[in-house]
Tab-separated table of C-alpha atoms in Angstrom:
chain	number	residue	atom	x	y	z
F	547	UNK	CA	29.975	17.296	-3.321
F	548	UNK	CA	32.562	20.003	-5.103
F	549	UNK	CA	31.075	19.541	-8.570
F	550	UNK	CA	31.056	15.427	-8.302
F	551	UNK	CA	28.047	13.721	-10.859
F	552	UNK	CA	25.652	12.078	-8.820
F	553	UNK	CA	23.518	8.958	-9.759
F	554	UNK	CA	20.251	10.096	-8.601
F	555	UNK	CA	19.057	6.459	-7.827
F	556	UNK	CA	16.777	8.004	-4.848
F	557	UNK	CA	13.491	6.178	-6.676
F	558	UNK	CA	13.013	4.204	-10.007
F	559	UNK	CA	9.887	6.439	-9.904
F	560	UNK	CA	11.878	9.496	-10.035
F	561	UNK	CA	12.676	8.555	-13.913
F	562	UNK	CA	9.625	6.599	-13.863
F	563	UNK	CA	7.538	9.828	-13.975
F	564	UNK	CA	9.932	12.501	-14.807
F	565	UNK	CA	9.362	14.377	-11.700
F	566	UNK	CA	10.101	12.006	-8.998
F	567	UNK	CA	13.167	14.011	-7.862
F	568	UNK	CA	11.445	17.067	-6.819
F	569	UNK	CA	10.186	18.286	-3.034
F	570	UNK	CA	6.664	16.452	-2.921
F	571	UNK	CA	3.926	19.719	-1.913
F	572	UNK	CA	0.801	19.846	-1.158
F	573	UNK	CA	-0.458	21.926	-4.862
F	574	UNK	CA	1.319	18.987	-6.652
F	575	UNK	CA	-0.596	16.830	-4.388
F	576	UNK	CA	-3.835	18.604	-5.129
F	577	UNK	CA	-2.443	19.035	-9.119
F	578	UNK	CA	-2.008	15.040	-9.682
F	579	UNK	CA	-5.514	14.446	-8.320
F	580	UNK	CA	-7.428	17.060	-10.444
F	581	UNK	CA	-5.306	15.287	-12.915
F	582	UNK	CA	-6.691	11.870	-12.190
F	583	UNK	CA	-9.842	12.768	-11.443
F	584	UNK	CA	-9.889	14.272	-15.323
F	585	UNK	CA	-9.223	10.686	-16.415
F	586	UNK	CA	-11.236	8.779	-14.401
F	587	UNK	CA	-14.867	9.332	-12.139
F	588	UNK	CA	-14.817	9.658	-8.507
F	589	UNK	CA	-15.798	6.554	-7.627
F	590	UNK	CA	-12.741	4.214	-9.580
F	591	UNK	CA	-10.437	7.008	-8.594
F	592	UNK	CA	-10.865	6.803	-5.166
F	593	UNK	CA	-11.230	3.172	-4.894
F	594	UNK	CA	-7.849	3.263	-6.560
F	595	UNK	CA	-6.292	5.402	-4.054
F	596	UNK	CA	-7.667	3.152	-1.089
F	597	UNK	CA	-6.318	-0.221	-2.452
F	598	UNK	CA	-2.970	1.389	-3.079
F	599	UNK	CA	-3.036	2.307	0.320
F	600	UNK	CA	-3.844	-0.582	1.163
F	601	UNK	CA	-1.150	-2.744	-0.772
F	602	UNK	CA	1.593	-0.426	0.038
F	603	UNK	CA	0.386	-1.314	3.865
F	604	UNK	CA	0.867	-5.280	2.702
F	605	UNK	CA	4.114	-4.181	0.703
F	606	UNK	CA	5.981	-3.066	3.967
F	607	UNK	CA	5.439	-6.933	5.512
F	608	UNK	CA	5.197	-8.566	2.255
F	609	UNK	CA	7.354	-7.126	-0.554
F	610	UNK	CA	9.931	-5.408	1.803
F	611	UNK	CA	10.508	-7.906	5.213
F	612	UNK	CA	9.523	-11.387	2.856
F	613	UNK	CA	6.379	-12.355	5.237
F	614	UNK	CA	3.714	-12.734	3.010
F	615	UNK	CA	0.189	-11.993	5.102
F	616	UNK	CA	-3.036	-12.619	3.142
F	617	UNK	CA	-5.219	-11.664	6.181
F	618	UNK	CA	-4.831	-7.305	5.867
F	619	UNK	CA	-8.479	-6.990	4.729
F	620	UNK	CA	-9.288	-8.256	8.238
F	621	UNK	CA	-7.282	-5.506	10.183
F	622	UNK	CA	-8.774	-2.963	7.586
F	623	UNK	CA	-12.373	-3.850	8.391
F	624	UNK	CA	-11.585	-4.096	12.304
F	625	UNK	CA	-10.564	-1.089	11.964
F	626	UNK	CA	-13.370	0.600	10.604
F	627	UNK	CA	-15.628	-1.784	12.992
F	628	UNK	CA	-13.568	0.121	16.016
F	629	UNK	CA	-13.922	3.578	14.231
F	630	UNK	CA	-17.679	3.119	13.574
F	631	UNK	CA	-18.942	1.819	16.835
F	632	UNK	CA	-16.441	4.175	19.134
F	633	UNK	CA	-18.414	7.082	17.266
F	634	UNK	CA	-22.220	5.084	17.931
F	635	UNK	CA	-21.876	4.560	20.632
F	636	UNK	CA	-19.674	7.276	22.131
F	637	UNK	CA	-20.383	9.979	20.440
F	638	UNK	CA	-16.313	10.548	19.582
F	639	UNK	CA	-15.109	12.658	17.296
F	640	UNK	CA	-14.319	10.623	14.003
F	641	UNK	CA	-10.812	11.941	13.780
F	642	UNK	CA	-10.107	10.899	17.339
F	643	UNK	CA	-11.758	7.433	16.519
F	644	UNK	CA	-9.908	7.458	13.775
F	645	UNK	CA	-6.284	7.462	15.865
F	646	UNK	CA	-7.887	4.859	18.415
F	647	UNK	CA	-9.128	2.657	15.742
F	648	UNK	CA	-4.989	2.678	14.343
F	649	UNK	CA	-3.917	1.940	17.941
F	650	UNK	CA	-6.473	-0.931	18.474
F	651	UNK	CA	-5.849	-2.484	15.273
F	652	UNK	CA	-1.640	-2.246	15.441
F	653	UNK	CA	-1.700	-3.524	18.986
F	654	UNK	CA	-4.050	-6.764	18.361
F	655	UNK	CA	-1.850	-7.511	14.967
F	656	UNK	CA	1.315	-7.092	17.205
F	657	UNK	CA	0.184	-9.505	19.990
F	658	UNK	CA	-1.700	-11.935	17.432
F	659	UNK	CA	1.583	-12.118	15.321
F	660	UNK	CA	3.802	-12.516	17.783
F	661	UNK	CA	3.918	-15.959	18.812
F	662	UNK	CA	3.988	-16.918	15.130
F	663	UNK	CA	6.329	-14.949	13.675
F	664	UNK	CA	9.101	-17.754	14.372
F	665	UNK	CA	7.396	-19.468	11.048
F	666	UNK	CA	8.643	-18.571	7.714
F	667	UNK	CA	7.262	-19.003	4.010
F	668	UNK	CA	4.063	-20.885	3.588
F	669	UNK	CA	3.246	-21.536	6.922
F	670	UNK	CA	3.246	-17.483	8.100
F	671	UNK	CA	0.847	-16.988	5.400
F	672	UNK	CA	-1.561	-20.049	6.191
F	673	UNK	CA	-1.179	-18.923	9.410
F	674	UNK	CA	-2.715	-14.918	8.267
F	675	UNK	CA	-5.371	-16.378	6.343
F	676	UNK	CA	-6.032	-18.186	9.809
F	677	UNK	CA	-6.095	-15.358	12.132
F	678	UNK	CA	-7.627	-12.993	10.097
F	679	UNK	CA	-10.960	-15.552	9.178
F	680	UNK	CA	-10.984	-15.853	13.220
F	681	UNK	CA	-11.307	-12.622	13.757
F	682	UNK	CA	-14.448	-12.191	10.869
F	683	UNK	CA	-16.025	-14.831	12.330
F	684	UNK	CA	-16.154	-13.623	15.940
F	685	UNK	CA	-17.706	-10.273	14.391
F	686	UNK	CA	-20.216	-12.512	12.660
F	687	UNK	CA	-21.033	-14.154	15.750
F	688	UNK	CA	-21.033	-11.152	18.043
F	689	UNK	CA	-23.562	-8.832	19.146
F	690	UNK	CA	-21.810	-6.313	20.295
F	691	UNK	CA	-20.372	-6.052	16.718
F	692	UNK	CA	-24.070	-6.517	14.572
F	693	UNK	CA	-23.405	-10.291	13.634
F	694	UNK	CA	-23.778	-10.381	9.717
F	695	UNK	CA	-25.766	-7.240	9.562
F	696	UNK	CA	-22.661	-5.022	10.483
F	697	UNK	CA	-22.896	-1.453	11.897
F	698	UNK	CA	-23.625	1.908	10.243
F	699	UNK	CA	-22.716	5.745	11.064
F	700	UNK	CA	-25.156	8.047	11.461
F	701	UNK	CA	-26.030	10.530	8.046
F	702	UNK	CA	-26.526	14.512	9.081
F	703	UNK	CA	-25.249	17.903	7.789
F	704	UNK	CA	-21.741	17.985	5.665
F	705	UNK	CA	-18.960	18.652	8.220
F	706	UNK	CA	-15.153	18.136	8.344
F	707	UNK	CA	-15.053	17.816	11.643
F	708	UNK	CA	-17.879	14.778	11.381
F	709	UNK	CA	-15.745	13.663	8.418
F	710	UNK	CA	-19.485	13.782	6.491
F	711	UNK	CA	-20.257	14.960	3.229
F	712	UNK	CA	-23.069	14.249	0.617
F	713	UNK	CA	-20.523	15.101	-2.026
F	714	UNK	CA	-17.995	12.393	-3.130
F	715	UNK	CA	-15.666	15.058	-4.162
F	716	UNK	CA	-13.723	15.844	-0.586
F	717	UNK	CA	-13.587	12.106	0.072
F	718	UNK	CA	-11.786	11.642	-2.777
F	719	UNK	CA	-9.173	14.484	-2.541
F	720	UNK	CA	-8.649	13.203	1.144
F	721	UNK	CA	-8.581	10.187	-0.050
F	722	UNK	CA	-5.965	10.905	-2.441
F	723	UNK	CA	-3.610	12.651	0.065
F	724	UNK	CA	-4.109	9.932	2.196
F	725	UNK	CA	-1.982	7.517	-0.280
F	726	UNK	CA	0.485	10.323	-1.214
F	727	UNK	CA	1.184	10.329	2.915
F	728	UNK	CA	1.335	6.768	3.339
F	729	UNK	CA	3.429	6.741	-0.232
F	730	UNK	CA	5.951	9.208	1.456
F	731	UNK	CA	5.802	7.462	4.869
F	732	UNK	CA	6.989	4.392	3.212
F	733	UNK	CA	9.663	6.113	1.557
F	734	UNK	CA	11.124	7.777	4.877
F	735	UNK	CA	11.013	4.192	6.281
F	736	UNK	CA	12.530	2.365	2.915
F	737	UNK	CA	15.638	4.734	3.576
F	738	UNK	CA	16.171	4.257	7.399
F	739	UNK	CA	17.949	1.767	9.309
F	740	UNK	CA	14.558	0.115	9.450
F	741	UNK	CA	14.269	-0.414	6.166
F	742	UNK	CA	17.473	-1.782	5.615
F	743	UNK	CA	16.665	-4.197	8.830
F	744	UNK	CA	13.451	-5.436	7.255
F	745	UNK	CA	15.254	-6.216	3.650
F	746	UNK	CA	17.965	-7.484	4.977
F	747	UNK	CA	15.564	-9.812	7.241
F	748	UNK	CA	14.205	-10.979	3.506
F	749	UNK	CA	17.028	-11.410	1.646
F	750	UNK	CA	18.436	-13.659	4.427
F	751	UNK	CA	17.242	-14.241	8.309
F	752	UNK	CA	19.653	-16.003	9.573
F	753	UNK	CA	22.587	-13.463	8.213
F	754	UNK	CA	20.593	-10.750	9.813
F	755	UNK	CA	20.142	-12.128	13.450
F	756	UNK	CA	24.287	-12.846	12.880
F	757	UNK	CA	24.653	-9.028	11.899
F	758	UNK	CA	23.040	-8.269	15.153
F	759	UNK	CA	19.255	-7.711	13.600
F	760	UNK	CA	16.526	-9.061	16.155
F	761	UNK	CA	14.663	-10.459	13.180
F	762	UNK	CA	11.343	-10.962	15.522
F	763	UNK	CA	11.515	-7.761	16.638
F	764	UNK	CA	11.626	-5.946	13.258
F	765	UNK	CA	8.503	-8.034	11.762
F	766	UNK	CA	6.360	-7.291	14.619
F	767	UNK	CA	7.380	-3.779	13.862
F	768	UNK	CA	6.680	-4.324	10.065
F	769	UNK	CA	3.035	-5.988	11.100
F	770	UNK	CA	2.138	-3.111	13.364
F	771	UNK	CA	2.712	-0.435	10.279
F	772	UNK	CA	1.404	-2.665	8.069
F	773	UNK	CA	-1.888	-2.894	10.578
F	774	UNK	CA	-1.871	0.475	11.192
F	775	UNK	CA	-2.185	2.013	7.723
F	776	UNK	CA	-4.992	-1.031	7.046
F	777	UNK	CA	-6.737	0.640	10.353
F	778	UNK	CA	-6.009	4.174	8.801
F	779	UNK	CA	-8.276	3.159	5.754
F	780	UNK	CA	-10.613	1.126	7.485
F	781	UNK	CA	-11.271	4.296	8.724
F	782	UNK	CA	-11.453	6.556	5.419
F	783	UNK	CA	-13.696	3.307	3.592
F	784	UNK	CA	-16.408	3.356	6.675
F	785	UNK	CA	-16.456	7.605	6.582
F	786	UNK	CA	-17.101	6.999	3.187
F	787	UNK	CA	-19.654	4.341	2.898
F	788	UNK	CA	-21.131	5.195	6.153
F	789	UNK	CA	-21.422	1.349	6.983
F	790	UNK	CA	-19.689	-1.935	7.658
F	791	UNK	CA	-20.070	-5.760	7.993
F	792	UNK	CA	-18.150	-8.879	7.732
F	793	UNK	CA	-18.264	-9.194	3.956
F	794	UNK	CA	-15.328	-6.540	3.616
F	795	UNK	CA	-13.109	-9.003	5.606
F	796	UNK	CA	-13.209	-11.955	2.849
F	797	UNK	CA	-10.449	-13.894	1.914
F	798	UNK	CA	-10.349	-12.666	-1.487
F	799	UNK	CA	-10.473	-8.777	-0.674
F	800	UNK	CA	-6.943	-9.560	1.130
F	801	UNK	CA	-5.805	-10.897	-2.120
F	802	UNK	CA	-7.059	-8.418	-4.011
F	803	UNK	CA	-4.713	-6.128	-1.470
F	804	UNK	CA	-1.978	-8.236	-3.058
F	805	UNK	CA	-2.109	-8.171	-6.507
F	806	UNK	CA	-1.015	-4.640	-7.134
F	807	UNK	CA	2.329	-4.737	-5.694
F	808	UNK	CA	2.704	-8.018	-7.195
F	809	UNK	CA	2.066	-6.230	-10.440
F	810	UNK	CA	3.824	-2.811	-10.096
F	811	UNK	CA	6.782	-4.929	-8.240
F	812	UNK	CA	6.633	-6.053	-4.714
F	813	UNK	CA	10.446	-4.889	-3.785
F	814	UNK	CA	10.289	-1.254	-4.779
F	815	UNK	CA	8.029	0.816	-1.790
F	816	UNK	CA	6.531	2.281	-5.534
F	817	UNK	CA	5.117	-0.803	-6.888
F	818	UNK	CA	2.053	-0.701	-5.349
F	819	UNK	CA	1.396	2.574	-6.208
F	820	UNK	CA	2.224	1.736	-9.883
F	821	UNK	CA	0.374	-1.589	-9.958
F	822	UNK	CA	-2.993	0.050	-8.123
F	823	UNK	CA	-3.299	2.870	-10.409
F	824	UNK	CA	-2.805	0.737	-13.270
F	825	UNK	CA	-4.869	-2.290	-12.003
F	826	UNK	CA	-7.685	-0.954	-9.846
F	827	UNK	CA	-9.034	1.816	-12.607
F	828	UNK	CA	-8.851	-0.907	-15.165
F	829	UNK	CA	-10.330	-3.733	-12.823
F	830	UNK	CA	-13.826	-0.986	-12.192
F	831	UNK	CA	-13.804	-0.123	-15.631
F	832	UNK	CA	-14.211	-3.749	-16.832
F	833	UNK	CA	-17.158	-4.537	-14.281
F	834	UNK	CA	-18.973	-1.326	-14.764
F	835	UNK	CA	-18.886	-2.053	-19.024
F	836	UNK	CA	-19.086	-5.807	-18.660
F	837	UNK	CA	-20.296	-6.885	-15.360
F	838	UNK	CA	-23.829	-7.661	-16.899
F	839	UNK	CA	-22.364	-9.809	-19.906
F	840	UNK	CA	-19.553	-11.849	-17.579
F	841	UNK	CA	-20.048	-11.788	-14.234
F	842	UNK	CA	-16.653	-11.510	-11.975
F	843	UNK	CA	-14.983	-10.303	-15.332
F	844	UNK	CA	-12.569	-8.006	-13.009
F	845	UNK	CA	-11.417	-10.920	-11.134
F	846	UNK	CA	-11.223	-12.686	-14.428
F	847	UNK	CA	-8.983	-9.923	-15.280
F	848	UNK	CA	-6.701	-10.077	-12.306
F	849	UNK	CA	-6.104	-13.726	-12.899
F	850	UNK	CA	-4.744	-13.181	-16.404
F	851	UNK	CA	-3.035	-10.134	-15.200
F	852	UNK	CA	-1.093	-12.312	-12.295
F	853	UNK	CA	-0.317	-15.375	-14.292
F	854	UNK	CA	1.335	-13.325	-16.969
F	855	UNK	CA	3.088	-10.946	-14.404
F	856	UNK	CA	4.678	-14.369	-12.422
F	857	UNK	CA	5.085	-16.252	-15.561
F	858	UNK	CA	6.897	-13.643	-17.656
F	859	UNK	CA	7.927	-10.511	-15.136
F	860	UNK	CA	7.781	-11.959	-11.656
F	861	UNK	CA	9.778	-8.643	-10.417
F	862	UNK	CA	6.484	-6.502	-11.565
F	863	UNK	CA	6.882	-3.622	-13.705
F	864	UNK	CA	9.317	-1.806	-12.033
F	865	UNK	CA	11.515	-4.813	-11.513
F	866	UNK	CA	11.379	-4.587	-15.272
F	867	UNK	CA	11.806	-1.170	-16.158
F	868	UNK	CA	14.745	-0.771	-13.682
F	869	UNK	CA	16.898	-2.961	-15.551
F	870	UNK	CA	15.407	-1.571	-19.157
F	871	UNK	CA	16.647	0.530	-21.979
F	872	UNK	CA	13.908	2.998	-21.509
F	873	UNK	CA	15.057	3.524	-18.282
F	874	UNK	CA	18.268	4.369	-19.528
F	875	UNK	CA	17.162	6.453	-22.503
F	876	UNK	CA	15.034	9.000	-20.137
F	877	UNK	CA	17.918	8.753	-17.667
F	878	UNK	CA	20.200	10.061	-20.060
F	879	UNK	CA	18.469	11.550	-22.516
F	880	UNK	CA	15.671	13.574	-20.606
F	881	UNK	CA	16.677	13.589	-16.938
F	882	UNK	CA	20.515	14.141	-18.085
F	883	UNK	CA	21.443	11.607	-15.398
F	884	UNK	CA	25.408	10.614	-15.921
F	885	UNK	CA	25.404	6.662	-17.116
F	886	UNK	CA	27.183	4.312	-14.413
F	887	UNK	CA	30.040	4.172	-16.622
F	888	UNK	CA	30.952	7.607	-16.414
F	889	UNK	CA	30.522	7.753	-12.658
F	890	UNK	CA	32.663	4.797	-12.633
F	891	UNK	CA	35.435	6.886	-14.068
F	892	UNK	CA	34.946	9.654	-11.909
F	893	UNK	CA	35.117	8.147	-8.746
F	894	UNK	CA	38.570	6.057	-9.864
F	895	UNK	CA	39.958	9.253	-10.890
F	896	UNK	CA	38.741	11.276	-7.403
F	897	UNK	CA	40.689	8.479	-5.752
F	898	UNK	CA	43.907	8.152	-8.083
F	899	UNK	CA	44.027	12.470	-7.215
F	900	UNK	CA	43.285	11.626	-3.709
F	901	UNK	CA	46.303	9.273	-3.622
């Protein structure tokens, strides 16, 4: 206001990547994925896209409220279960399975959560791991549901309306919107009174409820998202593959859900954009180069990756570079960005003239 510096602290990606700062459109959308797809093939692009999705759909209940779920790979698959048998059996438009599948999914997390939500640390996650192997084992054991053998959608004619094509090439540029959406749905909700509920609810509980936050109220609201956007690409993944069964629902695909906003930094809504397209490209790269001389060489991977991360940088790489020099060089040297000292000065002397 009237000429006054301003910080410009609106996203450590904003310096991260230069261009943070700017209005987010649709041709920089469609820009940035030509640009990844350059680097890397369909395939490891796309999976990259999903498990960012994916994590920043754990981050909003993990990283951001402090209840750390290791069950989302259960909501994503029960998701695309819903999605893919609606459209069998139905003969529904994908699309419109696709909003029912988000409903059905955020509405059994809410109600399953509920009643344990009163537990903190350890015991909400054992808890997670809990609910979510329940509900992969009644799909195993259900008919209705294929048992082990899972479900597929039928193949036919490309069509956007179907959500069906032989190429991989519009998956992946949906795909890719997809996680720029959910990326700027996260941001909306980092800077709302919601988002301030759900960190304050981490950084303390019991200061919250005293503040006059309902701290029950705002995780099942953090769960629902969190199930909703795992329903969203439960969705995308069974369009894609054009089948489902209980193996996507593993314990160890949940983790994997973790690890890159462990890595990119669980407390920023970017980390687990950072961490995924750091982590997952790399992770697909090793098994399709390696696979056949070490087996489970990604996972390998992602073990080393962790340890190091917790041991040595436990606030993930942005944690890191927020409180770097680099980030002050490009700050101040590229981006032009006045230093906190000088905005320091300014605002004593604004209120010495306002005096």
């Amino acid at each position: 206001e009237h000429g006054r510096p301003q910080a410009a602290k609106k996203s450590p990606v904003g310096s991260f990547l230069v261009f943070g700062s700017h209005p987010v459109g649709m041709s920089n959308v469609v820009a940035a994925a030509a640009f990844a797809r350059g680097i890397f093939n369909l395939t490891r692009t796309g999976i990259a896209a999903d498990m960012s999705t994916l994590s920043m759909a754990w981050n909003i209940l993990g990283g951001i409220t402090g209840q750390n779920s290791l069950g989302l790979a259960a909501y994503m698959g029960l998701g695309a279960y819903v999605c893919c048998l609606v459209v069998t059996k139905t003969g529904m438009n994908p699309w419109v399975a696709a909003v029912l599948d988000m409903l059905v999914v955020g509405v059994v997390a809410g109600v399953i959560f509920f009643p344990s939500l009163i537990l903190r640390g350890p015991y909400f996650t054992l808890v997670s791991i809990a609910f979510a192997e329940s509900i992969r084992q009644f799909i195993i054991n259900s008919e209705f549901f294929g048992r082990a053998s899972g479900v597929g959608l039928p193949f036919g004619k490309d069509s956007f309306a179907q959500f069906r094509f032989t190429s991989k090439v519009p998956y992946y540029y949906i795909g890719f919107i997809m996680m720029v959406g959910v990326y700027l749905i996260m941001k909306k909700i980092g800077r709302s009174k919601l988002g301030f509920a759900l960190r304050t609810i981490r950084e303390d509980e019991d200061a919250a409820a005293a503040i006059g936050i309902n701290p029950t109220k705002y995780k099942v609201i953090a769960v629902v998202i969190s199930a909703i956007i795992a329903g969203l690409v439960g969705f995308f993944y069974v369009s894609y593959i054009r089948y489902i069964d209980p193996d996507v629902m593993i314990q160890s695909k949940s983790t994997e859900i973790v690890l890159p906003a462990v890595v990119g930094g669980a407390a920023y809504i970017e980390g687990p954009l950072i961490g995924g397209l750091i982590m997952i490209p790399l992770s697909e790269l090793l098994r399709a180069n390696f696979a056949a001389i070490l087996p489970g060489i990604n996972m390998l991977m992602y073990a080393i990756v962790l340890i190091v991360v917790i041991r040595f940088r436990p606030s993930g790489i942005l944690g890191w570079y927020m409180n770097s020099k680099v980030k002050t060089f490009i700050d101040e040297k590229i981006l032009k960005k006045p230093s906190l000292d000088v905005l320091e000065e300014y605002e004593l002397m604004a209120d010495k003239g306002g005096k």
